[in-house]
Short mmCIF file of C-alpha atoms and ligand atoms in Angstrom, two decimals:
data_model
loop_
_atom_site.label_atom_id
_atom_site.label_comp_id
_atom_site.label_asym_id
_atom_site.label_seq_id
_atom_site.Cartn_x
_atom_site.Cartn_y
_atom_site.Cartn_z
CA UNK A 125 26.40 6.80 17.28
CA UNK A 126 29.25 5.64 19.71
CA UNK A 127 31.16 9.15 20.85
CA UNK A 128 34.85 8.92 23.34
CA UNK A 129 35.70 11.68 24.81
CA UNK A 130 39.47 11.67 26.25
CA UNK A 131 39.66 14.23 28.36
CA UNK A 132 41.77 15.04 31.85
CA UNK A 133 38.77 16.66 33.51
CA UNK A 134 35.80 14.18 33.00
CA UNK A 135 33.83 16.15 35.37
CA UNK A 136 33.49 18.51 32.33
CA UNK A 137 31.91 16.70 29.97
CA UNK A 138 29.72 14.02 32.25
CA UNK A 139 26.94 16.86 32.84
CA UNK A 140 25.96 17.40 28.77
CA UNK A 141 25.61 13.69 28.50
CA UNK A 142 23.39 13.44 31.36
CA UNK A 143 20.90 16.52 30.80
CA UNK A 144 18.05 17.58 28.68
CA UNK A 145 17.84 16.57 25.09
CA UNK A 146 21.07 13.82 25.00
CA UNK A 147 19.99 12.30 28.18
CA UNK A 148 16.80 11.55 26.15
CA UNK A 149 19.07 10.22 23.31
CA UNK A 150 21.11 7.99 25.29
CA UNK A 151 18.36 6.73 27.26
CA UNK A 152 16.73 5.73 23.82
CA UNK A 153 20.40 3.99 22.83
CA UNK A 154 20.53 6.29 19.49
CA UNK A 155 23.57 7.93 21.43
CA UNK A 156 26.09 6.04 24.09
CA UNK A 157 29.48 7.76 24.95
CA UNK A 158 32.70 6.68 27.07
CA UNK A 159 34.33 9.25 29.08
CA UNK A 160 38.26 8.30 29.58
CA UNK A 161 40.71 10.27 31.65
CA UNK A 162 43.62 10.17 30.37
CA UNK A 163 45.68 11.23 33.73
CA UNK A 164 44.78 7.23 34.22
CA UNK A 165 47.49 6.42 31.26
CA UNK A 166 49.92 9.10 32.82
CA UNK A 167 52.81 7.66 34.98
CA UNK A 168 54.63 8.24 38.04
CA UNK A 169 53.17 9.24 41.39
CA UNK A 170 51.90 12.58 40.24
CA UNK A 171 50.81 11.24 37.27
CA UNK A 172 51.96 13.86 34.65
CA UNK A 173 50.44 14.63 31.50
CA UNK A 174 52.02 17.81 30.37
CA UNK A 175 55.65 19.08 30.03
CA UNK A 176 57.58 22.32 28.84
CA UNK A 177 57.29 23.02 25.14
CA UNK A 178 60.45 22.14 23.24
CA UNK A 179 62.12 25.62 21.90
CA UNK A 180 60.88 27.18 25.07
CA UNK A 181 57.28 29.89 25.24
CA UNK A 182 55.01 29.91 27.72
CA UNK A 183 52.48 27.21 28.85
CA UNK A 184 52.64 23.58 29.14
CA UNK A 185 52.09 20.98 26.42
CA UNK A 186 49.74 17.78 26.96
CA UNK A 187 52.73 14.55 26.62
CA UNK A 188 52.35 12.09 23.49
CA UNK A 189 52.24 8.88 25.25
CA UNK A 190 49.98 8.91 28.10
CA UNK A 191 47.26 10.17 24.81
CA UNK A 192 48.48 7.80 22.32
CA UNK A 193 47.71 5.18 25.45
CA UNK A 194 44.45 6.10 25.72
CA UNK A 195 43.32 6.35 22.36
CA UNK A 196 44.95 2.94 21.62
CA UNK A 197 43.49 1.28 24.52
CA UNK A 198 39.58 3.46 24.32
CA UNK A 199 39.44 1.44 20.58
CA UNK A 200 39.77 4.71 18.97
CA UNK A 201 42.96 4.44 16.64
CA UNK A 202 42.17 4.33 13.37
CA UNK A 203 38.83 6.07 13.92
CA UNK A 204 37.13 9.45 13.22
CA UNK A 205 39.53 11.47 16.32
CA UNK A 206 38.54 14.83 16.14
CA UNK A 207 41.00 17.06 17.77
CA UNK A 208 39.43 21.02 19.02
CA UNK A 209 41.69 23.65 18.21
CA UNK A 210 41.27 27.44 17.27
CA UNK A 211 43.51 26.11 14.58
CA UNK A 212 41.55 23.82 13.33
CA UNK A 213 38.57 23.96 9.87
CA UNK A 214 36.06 25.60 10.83
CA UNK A 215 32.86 24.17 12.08
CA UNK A 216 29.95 24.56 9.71
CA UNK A 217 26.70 22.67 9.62
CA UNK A 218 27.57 20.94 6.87
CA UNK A 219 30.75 20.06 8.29
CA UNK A 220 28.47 18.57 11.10
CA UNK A 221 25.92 16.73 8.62
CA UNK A 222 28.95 15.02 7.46
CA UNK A 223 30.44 13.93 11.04
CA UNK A 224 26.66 13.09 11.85
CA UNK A 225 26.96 10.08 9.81
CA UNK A 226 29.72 8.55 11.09
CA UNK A 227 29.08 5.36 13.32
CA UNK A 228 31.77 6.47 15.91
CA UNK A 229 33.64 9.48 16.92
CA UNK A 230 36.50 10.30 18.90
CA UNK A 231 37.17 13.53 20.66
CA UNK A 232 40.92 14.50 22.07
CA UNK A 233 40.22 17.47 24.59
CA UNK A 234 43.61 19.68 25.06
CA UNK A 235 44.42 21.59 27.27
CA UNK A 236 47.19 24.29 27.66
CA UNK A 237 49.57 25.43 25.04
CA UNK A 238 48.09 22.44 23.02
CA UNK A 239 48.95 18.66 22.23
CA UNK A 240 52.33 16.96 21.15
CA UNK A 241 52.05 17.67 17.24
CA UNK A 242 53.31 13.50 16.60
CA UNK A 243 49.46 12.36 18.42
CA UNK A 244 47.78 14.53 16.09
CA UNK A 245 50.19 13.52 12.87
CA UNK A 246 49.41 9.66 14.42
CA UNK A 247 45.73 9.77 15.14
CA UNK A 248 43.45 12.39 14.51
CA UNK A 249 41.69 13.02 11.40
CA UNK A 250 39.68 16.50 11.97
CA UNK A 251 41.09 19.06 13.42
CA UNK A 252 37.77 21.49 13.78
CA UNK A 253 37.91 25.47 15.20
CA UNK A 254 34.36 26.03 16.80
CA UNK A 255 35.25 30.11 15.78
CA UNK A 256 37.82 33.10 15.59
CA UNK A 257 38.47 32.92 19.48
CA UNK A 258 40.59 30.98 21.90
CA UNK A 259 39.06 29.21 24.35
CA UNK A 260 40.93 27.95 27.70
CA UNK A 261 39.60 24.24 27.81
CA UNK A 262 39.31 22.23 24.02
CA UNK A 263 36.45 20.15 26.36
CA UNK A 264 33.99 23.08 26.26
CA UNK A 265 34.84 23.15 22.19
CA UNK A 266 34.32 19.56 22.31
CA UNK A 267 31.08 20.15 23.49
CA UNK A 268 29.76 22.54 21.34
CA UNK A 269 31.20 19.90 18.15
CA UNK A 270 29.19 17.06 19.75
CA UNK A 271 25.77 19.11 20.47
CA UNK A 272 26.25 20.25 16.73
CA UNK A 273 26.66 16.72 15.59
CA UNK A 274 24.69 14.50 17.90
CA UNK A 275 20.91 16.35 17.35
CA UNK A 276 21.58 15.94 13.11
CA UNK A 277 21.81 11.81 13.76
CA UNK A 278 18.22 10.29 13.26
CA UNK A 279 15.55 10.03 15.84
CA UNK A 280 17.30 12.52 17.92
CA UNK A 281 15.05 15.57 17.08
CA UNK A 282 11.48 15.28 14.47
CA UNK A 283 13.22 16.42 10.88
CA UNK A 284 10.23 19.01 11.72
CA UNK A 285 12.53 20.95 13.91
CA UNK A 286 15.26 21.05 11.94
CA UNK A 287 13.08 22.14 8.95
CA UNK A 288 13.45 26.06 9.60
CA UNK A 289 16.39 26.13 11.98
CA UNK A 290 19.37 28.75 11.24
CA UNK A 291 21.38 27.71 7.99
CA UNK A 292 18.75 25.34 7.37
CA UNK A 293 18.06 27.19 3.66
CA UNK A 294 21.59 29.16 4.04
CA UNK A 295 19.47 31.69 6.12
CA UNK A 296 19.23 32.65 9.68
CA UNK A 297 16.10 31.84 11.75
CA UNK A 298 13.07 34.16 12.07
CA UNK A 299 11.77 35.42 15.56
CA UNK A 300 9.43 33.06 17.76
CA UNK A 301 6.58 34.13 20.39
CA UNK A 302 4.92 32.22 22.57
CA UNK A 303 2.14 33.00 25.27
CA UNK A 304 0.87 35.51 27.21
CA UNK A 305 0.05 37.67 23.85
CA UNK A 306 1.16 40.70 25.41
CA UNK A 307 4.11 41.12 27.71
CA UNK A 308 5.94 44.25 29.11
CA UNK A 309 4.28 45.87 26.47
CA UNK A 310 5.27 44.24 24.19
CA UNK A 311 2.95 42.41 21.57
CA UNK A 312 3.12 39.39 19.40
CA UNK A 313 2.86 40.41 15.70
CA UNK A 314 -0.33 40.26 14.71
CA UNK A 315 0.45 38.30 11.29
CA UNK A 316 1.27 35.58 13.85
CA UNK A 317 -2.37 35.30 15.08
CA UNK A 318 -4.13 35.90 12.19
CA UNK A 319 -4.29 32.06 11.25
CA UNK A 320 -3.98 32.92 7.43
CA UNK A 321 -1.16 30.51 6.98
CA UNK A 322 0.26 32.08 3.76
CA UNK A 323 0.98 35.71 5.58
CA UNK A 324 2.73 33.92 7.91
CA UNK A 325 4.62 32.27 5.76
CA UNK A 326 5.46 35.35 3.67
CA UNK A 327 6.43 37.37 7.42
CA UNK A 328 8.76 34.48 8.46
CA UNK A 329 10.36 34.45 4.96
CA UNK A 330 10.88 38.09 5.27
CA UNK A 331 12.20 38.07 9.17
CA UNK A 332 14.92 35.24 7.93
CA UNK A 333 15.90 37.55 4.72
CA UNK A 334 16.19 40.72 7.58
CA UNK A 335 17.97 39.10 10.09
CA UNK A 336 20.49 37.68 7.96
CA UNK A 337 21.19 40.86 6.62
CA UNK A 338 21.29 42.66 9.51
CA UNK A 339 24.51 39.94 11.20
CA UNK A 340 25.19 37.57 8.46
CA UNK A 341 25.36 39.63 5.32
CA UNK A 342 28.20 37.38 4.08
CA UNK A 343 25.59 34.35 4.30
CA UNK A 344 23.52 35.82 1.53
CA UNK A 345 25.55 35.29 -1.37
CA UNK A 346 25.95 31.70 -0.75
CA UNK A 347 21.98 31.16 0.06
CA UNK A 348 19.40 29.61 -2.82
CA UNK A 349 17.23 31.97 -2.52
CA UNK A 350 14.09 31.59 -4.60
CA UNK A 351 12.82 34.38 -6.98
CA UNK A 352 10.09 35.51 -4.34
CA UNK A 353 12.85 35.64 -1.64
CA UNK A 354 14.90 37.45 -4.02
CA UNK A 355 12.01 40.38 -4.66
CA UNK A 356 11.36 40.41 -0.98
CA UNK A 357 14.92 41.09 -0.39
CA UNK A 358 14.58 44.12 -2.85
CA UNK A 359 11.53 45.07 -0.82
CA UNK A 360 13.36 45.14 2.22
CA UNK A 361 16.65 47.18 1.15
CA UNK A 362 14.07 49.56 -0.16
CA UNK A 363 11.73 50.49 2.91
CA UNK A 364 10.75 54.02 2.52
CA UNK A 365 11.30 56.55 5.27
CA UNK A 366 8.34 55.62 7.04
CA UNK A 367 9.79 51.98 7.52
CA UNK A 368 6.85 50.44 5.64
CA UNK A 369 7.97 47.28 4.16
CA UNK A 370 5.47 45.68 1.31
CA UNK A 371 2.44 45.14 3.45
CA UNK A 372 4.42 44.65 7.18
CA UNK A 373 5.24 47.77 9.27
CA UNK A 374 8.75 48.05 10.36
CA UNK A 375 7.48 47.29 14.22
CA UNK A 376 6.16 44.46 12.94
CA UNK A 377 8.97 43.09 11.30
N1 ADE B 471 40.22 25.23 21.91
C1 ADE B 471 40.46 26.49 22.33
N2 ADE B 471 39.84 27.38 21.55
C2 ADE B 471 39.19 26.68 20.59
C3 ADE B 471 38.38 27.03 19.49
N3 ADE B 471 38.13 28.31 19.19
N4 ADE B 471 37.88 26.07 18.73
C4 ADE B 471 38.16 24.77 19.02
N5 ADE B 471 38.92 24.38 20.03
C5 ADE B 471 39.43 25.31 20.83
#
């Protein structure tokens, strides 16, 4: 996958593609990216790239041409051009599945009051909201959008890790532990070293059922859940006063 980024602070985005997991990816050419500033297609001495909004408010507004410029001369028109906005459909994981199998991508990154509305009529094709909140830079949405996108293409991650992730079966993730066994007091479920595969499969089930419920209610009504999830559910909403839950104790779950 080819991914631009236009952007007027390059120094923003230049650090994801050369850390941790996307280094790896670029490095193995599954991933390469361009990083264009667009203050380069600005004009004039000071090189300007925003102006008053017409009708007046507050803020600034990034200028048409020195983006259309840049898009036209990165390759991009006619392309997937994403464009982060708060106003924009929201990001889902199946909205990234989909981008994820696109050859190239585009990203626009605003900044201020927003973008002249005739570049995004022109050019881009997906306007995405990364959630319910405004953020002061689109380049740390764009961010989040490509490290959403970029891990789903293949040979980035083993399809082993993305088996059991969050929203993986419409369900959030269970707990993980690693070593020392103890710490601060605190143990590892035992379940977890018991080696008897099928309890563990049975706790993890019921962790991702709990946690969902407990901050993403509104997921369950959308999730596949199979008839033993669905009973184990039941089990859960009714834990008697002593917290027992079918055979896990409520510390342990
Ligand atoms: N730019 C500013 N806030 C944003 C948001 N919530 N989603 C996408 N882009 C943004």
């Amino acid at each position: 996958m080819r991914i631009t980024v236009l952007t007027l602070f390059p120094e923003m985005i230049e650090p994801f593609f050369t850390s941790s997991i996307m280094k790896r990816a670029v490095e193995k050419g599954i991933i390469s990216y361009r990083i264009v500033d667009i203050r380069e297609y600005a004009e004039g001495v000071h090189r300007k790239a925003d102006d008053i909004p017409y009708g007046g408010g507050a803020g600034m507004v990034m200028m048409a041409a020195p983006v259309s410029r840049a898009i036209e001369d990165s390759g991009s028109a006619g392309r997937r051009i994403v464009f982060p906005t708060p106003s924009g459909r929201p990001l889902t994981e199946c909205y990234a599945e989909e981008l994820a199998k696109e050859e190239e991508l585009c990203f626009i990154c605003g900044h201020y009051e927003g973008l002249d509305q005739r570049v995004i009529d022109t050019y881009v094709t997906d306007e995405i909201s990364i959630g319910d909140y405004v953020l002061s830079s689109g380049e740390s949405a764009a961010v989040v959008i490509i490290d959403a996108v970029y891990r789903l293409v293949e040979g980035v991650i083993t399809p082993e890790s993305l088996e059991d992730e969050s929203f993986s079966s419409g369900l959030l993730e269970y707990p993980q532990y690693t070593r020392p066994e103890r710490y601060c007091m605190k143990s590892v479920p035992s379940v977890l070293l018991s080696g008897h595969h099928r309890h563990i499969t049975e706790w993890r089930c019921c962790k991702r059922l709990e946690k969902t419920m407990l901050n993403r209610p509104d997921l369950l009504s959308d999730a596949s859940l199979s008839i033993e999830e669905r009973r184990t559910l039941l089990k859960i909403l009714n834990k008697d006063d002593k917290g027992t839950c079918q055979r896990w104790t409520l510390s342990e779950l």
